PDB file of C-alpha atoms in Angstrom:
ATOM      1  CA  UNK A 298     -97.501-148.887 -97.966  1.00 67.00           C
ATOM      2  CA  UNK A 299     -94.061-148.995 -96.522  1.00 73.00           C
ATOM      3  CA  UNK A 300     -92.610-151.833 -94.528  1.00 93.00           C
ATOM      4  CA  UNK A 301     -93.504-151.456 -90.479  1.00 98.00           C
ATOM      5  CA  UNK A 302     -91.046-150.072 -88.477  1.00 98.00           C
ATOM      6  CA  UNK A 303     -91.099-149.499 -84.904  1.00 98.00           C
ATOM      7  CA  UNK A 304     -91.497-145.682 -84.424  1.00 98.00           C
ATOM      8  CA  UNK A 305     -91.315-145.637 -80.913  1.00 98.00           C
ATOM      9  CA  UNK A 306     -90.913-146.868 -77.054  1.00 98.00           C
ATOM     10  CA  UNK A 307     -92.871-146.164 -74.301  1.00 98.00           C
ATOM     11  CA  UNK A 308     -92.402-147.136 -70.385  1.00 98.00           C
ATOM     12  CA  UNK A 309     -94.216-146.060 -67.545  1.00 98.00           C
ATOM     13  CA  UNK A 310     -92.230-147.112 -64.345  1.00 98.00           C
ATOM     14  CA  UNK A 311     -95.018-146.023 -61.858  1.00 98.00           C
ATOM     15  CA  UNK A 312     -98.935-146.996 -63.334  1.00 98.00           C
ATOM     16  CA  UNK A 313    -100.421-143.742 -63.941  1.00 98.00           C
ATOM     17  CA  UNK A 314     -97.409-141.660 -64.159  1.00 98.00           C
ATOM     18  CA  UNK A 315     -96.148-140.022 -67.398  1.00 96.00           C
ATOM     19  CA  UNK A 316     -93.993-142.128 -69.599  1.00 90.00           C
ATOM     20  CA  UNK A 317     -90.528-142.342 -70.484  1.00 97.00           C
ATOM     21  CA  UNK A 318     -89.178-142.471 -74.501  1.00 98.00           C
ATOM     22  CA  UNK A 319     -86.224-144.789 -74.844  1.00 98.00           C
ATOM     23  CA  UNK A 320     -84.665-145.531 -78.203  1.00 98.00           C
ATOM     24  CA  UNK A 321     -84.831-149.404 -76.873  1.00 98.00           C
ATOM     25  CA  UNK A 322     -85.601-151.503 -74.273  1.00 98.00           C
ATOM     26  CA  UNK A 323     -85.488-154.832 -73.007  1.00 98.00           C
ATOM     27  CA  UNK A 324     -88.709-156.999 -73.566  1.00 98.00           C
ATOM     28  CA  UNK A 325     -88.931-159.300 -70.631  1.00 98.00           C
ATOM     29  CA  UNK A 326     -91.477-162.241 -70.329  1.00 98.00           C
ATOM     30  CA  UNK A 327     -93.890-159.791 -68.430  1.00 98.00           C
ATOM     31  CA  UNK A 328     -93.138-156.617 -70.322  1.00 98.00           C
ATOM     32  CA  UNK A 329     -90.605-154.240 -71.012  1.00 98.00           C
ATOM     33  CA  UNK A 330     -88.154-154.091 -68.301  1.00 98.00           C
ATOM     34  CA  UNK A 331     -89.179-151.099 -65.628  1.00 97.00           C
ATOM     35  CA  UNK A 332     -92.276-151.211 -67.135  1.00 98.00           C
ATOM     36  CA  UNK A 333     -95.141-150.321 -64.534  1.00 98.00           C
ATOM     37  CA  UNK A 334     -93.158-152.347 -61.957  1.00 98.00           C
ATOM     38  CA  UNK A 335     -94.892-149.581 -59.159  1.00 98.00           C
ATOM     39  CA  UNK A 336     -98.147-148.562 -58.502  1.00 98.00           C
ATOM     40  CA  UNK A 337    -100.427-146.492 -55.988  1.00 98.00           C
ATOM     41  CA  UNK A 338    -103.095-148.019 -53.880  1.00 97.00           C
ATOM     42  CA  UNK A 339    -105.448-146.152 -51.982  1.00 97.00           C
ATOM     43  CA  UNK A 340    -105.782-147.490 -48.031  1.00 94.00           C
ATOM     44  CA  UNK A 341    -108.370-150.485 -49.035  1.00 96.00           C
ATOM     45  CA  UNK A 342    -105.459-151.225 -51.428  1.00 97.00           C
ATOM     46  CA  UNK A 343    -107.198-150.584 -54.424  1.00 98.00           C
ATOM     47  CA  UNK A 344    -104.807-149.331 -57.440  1.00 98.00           C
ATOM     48  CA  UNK A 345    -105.184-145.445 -57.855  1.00 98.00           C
ATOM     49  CA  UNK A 346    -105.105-144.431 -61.519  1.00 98.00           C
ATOM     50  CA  UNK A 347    -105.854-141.593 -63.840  1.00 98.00           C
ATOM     51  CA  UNK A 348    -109.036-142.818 -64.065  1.00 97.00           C
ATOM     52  CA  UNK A 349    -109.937-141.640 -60.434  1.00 96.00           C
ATOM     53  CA  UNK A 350    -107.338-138.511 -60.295  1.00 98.00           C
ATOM     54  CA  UNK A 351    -106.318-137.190 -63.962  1.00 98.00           C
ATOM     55  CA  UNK A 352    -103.751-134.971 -61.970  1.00 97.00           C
ATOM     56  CA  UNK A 353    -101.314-138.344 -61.907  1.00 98.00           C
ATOM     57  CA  UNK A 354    -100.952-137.458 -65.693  1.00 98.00           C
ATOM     58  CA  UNK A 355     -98.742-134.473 -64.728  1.00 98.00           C
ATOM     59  CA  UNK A 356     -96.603-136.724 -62.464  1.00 98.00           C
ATOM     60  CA  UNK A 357     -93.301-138.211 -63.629  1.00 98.00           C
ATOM     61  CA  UNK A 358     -91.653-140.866 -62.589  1.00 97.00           C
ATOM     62  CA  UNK A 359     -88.107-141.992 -64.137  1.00 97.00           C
ATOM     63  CA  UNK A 360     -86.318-145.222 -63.811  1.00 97.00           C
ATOM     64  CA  UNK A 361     -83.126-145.208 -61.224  1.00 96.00           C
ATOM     65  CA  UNK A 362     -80.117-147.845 -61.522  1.00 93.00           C
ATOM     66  CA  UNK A 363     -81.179-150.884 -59.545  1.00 93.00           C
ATOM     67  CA  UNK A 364     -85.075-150.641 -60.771  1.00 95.00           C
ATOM     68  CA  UNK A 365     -85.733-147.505 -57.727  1.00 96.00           C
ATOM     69  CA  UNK A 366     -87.666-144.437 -59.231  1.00 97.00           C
ATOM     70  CA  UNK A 367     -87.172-140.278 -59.046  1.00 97.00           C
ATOM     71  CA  UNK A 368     -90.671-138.782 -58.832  1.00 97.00           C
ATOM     72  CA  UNK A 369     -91.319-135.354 -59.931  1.00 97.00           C
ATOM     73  CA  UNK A 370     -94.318-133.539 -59.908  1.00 98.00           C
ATOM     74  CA  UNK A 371     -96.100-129.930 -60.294  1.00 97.00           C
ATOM     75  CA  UNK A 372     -95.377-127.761 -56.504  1.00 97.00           C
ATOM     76  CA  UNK A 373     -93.341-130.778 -55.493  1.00 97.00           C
ATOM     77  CA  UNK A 374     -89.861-131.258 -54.796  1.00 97.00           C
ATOM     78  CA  UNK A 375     -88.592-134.326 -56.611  1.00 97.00           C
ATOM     79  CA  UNK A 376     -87.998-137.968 -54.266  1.00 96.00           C
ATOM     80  CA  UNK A 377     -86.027-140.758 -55.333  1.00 96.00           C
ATOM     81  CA  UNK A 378     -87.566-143.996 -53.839  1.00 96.00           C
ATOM     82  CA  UNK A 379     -85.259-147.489 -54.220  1.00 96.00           C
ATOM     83  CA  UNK A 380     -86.709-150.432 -54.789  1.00 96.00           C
ATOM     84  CA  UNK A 381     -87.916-151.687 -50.961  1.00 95.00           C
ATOM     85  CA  UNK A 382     -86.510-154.707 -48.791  1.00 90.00           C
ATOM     86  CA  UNK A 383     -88.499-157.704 -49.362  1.00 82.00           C
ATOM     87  CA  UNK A 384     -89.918-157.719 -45.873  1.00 80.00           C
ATOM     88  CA  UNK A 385     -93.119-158.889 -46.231  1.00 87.00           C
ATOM     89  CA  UNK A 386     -96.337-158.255 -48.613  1.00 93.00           C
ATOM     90  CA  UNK A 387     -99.501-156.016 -48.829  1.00 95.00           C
ATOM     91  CA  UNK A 388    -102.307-157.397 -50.810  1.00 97.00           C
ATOM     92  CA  UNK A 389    -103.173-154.822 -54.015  1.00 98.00           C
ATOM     93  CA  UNK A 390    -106.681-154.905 -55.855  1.00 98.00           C
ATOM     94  CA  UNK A 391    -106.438-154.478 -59.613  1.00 97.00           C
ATOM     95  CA  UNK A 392    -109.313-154.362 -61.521  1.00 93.00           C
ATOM     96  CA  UNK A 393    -110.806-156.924 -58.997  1.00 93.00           C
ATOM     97  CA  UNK A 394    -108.102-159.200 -58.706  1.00 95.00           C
ATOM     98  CA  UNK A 395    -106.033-159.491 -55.841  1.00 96.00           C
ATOM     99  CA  UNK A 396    -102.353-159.822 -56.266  1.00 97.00           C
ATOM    100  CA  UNK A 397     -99.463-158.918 -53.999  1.00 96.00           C
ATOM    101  CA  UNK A 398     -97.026-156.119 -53.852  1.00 97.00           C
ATOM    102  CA  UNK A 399     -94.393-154.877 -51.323  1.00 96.00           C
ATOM    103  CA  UNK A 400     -94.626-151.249 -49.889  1.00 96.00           C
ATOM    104  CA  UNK A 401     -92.097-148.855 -50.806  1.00 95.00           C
ATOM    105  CA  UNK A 402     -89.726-148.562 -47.443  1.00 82.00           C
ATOM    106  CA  UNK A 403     -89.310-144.408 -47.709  1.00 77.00           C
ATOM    107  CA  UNK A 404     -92.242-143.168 -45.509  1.00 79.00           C
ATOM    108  CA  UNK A 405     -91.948-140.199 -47.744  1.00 82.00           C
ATOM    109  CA  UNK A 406     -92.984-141.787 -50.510  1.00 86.00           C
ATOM    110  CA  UNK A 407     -96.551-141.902 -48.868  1.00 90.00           C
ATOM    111  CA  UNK A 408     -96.513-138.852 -47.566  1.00 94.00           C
ATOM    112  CA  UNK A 409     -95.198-137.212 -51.179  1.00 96.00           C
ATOM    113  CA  UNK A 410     -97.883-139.157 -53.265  1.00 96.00           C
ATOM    114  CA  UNK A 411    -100.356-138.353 -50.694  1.00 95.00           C
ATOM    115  CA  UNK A 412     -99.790-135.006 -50.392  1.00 96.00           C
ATOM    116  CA  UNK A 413     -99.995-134.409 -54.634  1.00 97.00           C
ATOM    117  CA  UNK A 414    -103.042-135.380 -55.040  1.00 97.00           C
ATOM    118  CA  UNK A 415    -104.663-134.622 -51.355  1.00 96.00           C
ATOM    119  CA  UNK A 416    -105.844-138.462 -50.820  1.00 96.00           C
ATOM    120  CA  UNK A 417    -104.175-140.877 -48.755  1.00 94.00           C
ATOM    121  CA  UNK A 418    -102.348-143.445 -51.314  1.00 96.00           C
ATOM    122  CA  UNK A 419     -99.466-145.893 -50.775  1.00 96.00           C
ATOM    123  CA  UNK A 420     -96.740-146.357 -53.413  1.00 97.00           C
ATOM    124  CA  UNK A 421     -96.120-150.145 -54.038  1.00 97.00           C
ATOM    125  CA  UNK A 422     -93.054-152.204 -55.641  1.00 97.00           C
ATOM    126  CA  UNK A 423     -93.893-155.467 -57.705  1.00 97.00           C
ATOM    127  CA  UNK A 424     -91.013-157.729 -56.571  1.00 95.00           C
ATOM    128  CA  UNK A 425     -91.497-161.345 -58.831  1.00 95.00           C
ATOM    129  CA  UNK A 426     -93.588-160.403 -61.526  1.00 96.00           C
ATOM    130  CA  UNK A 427     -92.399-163.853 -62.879  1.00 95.00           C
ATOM    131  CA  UNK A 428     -94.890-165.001 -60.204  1.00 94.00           C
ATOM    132  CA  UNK A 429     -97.220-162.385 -58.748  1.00 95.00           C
ATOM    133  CA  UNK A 430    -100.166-161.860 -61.554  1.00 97.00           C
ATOM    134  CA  UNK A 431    -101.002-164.098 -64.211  1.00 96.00           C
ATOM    135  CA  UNK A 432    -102.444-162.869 -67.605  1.00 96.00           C
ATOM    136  CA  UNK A 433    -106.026-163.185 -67.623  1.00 92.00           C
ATOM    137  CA  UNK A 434    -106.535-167.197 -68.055  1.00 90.00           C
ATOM    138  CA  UNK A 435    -109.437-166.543 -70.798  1.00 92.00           C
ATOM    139  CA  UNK A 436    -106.522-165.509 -73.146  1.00 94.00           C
ATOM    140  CA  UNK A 437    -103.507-166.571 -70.762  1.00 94.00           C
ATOM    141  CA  UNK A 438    -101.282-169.440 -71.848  1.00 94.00           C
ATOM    142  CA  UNK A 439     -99.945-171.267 -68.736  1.00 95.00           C
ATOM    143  CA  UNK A 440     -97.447-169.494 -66.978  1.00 95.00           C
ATOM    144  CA  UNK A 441     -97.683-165.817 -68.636  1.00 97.00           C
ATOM    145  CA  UNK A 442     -97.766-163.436 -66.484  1.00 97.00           C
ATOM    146  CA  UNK A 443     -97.871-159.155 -66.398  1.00 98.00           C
ATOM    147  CA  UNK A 444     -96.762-156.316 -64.220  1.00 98.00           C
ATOM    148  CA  UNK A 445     -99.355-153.588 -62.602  1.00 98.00           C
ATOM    149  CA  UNK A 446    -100.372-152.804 -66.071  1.00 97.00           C
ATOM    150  CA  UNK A 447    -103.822-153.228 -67.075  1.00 95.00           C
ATOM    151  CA  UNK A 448    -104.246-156.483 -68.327  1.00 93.00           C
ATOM    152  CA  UNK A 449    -101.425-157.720 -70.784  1.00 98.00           C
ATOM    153  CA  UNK A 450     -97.523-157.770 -70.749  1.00 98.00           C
ATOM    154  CA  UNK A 451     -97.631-154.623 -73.749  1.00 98.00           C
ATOM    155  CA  UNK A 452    -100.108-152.641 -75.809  1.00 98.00           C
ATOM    156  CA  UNK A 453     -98.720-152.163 -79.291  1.00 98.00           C
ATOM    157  CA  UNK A 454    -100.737-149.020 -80.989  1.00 98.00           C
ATOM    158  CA  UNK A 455     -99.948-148.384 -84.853  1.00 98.00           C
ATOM    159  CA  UNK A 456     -99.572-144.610 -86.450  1.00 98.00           C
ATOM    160  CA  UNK A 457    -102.108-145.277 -89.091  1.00 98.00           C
ATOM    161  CA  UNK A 458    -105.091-146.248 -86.916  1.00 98.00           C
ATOM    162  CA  UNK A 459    -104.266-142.967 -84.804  1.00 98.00           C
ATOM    163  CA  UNK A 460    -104.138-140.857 -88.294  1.00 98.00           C
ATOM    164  CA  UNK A 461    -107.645-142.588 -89.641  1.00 98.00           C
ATOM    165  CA  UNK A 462    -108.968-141.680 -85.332  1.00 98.00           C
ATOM    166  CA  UNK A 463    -108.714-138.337 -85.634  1.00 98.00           C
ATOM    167  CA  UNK A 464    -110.108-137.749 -89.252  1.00 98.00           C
ATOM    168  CA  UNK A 465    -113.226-139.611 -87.711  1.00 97.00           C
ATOM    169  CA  UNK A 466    -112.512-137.025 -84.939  1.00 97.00           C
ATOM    170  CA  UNK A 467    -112.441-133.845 -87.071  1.00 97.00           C
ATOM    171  CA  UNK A 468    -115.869-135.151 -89.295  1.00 95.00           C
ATOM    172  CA  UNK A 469    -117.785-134.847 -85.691  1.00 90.00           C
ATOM    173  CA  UNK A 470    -119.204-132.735 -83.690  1.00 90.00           C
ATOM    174  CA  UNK A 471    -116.460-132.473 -81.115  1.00 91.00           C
ATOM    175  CA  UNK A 472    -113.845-131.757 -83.959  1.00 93.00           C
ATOM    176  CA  UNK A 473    -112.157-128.762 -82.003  1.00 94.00           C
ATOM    177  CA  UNK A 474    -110.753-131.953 -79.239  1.00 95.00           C
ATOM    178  CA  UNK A 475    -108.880-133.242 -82.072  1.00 94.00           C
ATOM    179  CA  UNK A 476    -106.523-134.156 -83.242  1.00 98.00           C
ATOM    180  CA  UNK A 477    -105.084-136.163 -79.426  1.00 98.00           C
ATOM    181  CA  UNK A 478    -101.523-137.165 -79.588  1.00 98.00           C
ATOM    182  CA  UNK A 479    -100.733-141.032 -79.511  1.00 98.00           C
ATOM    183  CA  UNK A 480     -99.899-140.516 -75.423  1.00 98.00           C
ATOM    184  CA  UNK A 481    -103.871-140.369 -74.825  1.00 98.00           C
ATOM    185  CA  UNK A 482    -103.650-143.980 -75.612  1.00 98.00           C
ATOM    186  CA  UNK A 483    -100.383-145.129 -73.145  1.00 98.00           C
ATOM    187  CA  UNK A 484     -99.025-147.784 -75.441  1.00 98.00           C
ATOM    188  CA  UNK A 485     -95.544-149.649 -74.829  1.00 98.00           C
ATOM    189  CA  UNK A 486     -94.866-149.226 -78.507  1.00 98.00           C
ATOM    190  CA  UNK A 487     -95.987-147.553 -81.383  1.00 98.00           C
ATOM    191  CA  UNK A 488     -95.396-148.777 -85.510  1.00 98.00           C
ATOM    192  CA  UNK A 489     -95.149-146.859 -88.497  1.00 98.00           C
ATOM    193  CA  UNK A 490     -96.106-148.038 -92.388  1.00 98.00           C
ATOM    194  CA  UNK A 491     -99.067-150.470 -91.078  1.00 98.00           C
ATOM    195  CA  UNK A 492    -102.702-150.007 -92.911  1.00 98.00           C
ATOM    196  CA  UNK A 493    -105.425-148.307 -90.553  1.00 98.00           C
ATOM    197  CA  UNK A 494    -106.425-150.997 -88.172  1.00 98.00           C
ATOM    198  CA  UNK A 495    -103.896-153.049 -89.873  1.00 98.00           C
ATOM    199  CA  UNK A 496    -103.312-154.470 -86.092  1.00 98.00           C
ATOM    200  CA  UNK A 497    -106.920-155.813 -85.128  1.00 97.00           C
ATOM    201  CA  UNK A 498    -105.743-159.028 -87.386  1.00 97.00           C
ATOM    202  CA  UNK A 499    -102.512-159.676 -86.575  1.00 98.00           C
ATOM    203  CA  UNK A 500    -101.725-163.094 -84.033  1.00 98.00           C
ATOM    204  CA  UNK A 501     -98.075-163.299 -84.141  1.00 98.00           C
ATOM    205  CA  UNK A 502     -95.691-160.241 -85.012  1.00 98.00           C
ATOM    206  CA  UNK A 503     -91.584-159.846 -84.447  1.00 98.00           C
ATOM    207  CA  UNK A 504     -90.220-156.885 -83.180  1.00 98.00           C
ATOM    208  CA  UNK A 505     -86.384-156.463 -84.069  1.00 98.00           C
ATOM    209  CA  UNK A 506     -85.259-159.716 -82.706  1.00 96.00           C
ATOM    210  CA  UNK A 507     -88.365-160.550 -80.448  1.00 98.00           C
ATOM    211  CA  UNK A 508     -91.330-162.351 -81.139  1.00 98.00           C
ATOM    212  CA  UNK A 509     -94.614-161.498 -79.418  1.00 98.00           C
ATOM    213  CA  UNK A 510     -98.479-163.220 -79.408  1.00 98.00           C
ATOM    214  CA  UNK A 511    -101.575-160.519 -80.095  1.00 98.00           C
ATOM    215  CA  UNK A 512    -104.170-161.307 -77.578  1.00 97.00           C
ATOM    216  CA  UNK A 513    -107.676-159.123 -77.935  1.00 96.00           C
ATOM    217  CA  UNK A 514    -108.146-155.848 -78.678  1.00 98.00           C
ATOM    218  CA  UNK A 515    -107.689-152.938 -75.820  1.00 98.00           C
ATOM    219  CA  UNK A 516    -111.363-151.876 -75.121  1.00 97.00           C
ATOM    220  CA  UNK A 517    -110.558-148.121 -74.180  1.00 98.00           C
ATOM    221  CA  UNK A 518    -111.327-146.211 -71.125  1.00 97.00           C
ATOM    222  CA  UNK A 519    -111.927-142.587 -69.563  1.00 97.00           C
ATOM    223  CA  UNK A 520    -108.330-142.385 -69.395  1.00 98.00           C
ATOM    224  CA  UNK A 521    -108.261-141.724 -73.026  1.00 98.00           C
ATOM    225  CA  UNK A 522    -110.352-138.656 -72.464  1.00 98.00           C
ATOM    226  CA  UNK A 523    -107.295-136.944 -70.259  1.00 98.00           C
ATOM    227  CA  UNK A 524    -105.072-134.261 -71.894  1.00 98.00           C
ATOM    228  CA  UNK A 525    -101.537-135.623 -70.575  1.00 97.00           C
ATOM    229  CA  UNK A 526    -100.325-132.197 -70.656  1.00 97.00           C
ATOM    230  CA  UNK A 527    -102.968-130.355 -68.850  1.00 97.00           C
ATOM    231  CA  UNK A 528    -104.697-133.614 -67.118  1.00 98.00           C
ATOM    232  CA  UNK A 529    -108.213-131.319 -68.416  1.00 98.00           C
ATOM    233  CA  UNK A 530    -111.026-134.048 -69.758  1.00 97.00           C
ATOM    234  CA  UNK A 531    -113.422-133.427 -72.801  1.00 97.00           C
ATOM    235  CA  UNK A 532    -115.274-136.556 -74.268  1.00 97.00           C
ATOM    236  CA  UNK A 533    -112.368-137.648 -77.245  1.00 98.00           C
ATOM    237  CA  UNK A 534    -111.868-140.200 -78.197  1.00 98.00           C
ATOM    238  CA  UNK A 535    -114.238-141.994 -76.184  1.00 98.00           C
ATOM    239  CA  UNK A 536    -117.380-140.405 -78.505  1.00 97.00           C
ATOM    240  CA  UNK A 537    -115.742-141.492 -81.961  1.00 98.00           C
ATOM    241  CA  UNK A 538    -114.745-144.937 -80.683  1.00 98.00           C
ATOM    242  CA  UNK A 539    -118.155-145.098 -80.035  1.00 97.00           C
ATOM    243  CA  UNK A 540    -119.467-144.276 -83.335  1.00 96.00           C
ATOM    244  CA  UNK A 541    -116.894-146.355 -85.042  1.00 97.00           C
ATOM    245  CA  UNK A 542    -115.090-149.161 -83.161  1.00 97.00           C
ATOM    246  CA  UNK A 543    -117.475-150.940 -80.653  1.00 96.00           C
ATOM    247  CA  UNK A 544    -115.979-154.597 -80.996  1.00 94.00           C
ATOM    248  CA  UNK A 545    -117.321-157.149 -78.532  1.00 91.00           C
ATOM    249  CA  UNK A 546    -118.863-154.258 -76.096  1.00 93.00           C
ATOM    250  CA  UNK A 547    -115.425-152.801 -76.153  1.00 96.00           C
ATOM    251  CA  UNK A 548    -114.358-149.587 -77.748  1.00 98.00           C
ATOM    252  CA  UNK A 549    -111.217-150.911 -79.153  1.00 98.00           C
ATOM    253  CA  UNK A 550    -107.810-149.267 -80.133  1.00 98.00           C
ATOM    254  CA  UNK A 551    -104.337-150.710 -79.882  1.00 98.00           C
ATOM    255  CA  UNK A 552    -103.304-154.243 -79.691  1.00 98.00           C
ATOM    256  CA  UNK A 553    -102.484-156.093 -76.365  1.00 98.00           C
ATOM    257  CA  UNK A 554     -99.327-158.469 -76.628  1.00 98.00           C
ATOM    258  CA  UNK A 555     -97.625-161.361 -74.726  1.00 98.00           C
ATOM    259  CA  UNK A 556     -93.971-162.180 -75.506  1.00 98.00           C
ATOM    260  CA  UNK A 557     -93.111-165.648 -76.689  1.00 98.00           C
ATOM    261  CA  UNK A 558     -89.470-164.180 -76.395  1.00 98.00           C
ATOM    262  CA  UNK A 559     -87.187-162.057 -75.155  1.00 98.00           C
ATOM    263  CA  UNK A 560     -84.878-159.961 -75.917  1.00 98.00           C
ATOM    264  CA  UNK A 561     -84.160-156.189 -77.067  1.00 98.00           C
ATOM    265  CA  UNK A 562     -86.162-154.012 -78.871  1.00 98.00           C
ATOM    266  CA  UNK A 563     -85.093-150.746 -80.757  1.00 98.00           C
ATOM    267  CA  UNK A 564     -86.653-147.721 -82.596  1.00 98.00           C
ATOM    268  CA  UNK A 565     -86.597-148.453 -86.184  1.00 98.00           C
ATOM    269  CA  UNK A 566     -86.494-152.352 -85.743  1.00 98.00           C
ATOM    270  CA  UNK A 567     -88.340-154.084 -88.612  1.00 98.00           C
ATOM    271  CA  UNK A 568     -91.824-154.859 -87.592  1.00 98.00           C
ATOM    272  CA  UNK A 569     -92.812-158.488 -89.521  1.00 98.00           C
ATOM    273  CA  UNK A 570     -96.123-159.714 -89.137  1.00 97.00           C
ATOM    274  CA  UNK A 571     -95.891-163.664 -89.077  1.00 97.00           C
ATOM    275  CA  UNK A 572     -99.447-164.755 -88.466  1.00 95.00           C
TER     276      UNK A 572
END
């Protein structure tokens, strides 16, 4: 086995949208920088994923100077939306917790995300995210908090346990879904030269120059089941990850993290497992 590197980056400026590839990033205490910083609520101001509409898989979303984003989907003409006036808050739902979020100024914003996917949804801006959400206190330390992202500051998802996935994958019955691309699985960063599964054990590893906590395991969702290309479902790899990796009720792949630093992070940084 080689030594870990970090094969690659992955930010997703608006929660739902398609990703963006950078060769680095800045890791800030809640994530890397621009990282799901915007979301869409529907108008009980519940957060609108791929979970309810695969179609957001299709939509893009890329990071503007000053933290504002240029959307870009299928039939639509593309909108650049800056980050909006602190004038006031609207209360978001996420996952049954109620944080707070500021609605983006440009009407059109509504009316563009709106008129994608057919429902009425609001985009929303996550102003302090030094203050707004907390990490879940069960495996929080005081103070840590996270973005619009599901749960924790970064998922970190290794190339091995993706590779030993989709051999389960081809021994099943559904072997024509595989194998799925590491983008099923919307992690903040991927590493190369680990063991299969190498990652359910680790507590502390550096990135580069930053150092970061492991947290739980990411149970895995319907979300995983959603070509990103196509935004068609089947039942991968939610049937295998049944088979093989229930942990705690969960079907568990990837790593959540917390930084205990910050700092920048780079494709090809060392990846050191302290702990």
């Amino acid at each position: 086995m080689g030594n870990p590197l970090l094969q690659s980056i992955h930010i997703h400026p608006v929660k739902a949208f398609r990703g963006l590839a950078p060769r680095e990033a800045v890791v800030e205490p809640w994530g890397l920088a621009g990282d799901r910083r915007w979301t869409l609520i529907d108008d009980g101001g519940k957060v609108v994923t791929q979970r309810q509409h695969p179609r957001l898989a299709l939509a893009a979303a890329e990071l503007m100077p000053g933290g504002g984003v240029r959307l870009s989907a299928p039939g639509m003409d593309p909108l650049t939306v800056p980050v909006p006036r602190p004038a006031g808050t609207v209360p978001v739902e996420i996952f049954g917790e109620k944080v707070e979020g500021v609605l983006a100024e440009e009407a059109a914003a509504h009316t563009w995300c709106g008129d994608y996917l057919g429902v009425g949804v609001r985009l929303v801006h996550m102003d302090d995210p030094a203050t707004r959400r907390p990490v879940d206190p069960e495996y929080a330390r005081p103070g840590e908090t996270v973005s619009f992202a599901d749960g924790y500051p970064l998922l970190l998802t290794t190339a091995a346990s993706l590779d030993a996935l989709n051999s389960l994958i081809a021994q099943g019955s559904r072997a024509a879904e595989g194998p799925l691309p590491m983008n099923r699985f919307r992690p903040n960063v991927v590493v190369e030269g680990t063991a299969a599964w190498a990652e359910d054990d680790w507590s502390r590893v550096a990135i580069g120059e930053v150092t970061f906590r492991a947290t739980k395991l990411c149970g895995r969702c319907v979300v995983t089941t959603t070509d990103q290309d196509t935004a068609a479902r089947g039942k991968e790899p939610l049937a295998t990850l049944g088979r093989h990796r229930r942990v705690e009720g969960k079907l568990a792949f990837g790593q959540n993290l917390v930084p205990l630093t910050t700092g920048t992070i780079r494709v090809g940084d060392a990846v050191t497992v302290l702990d």
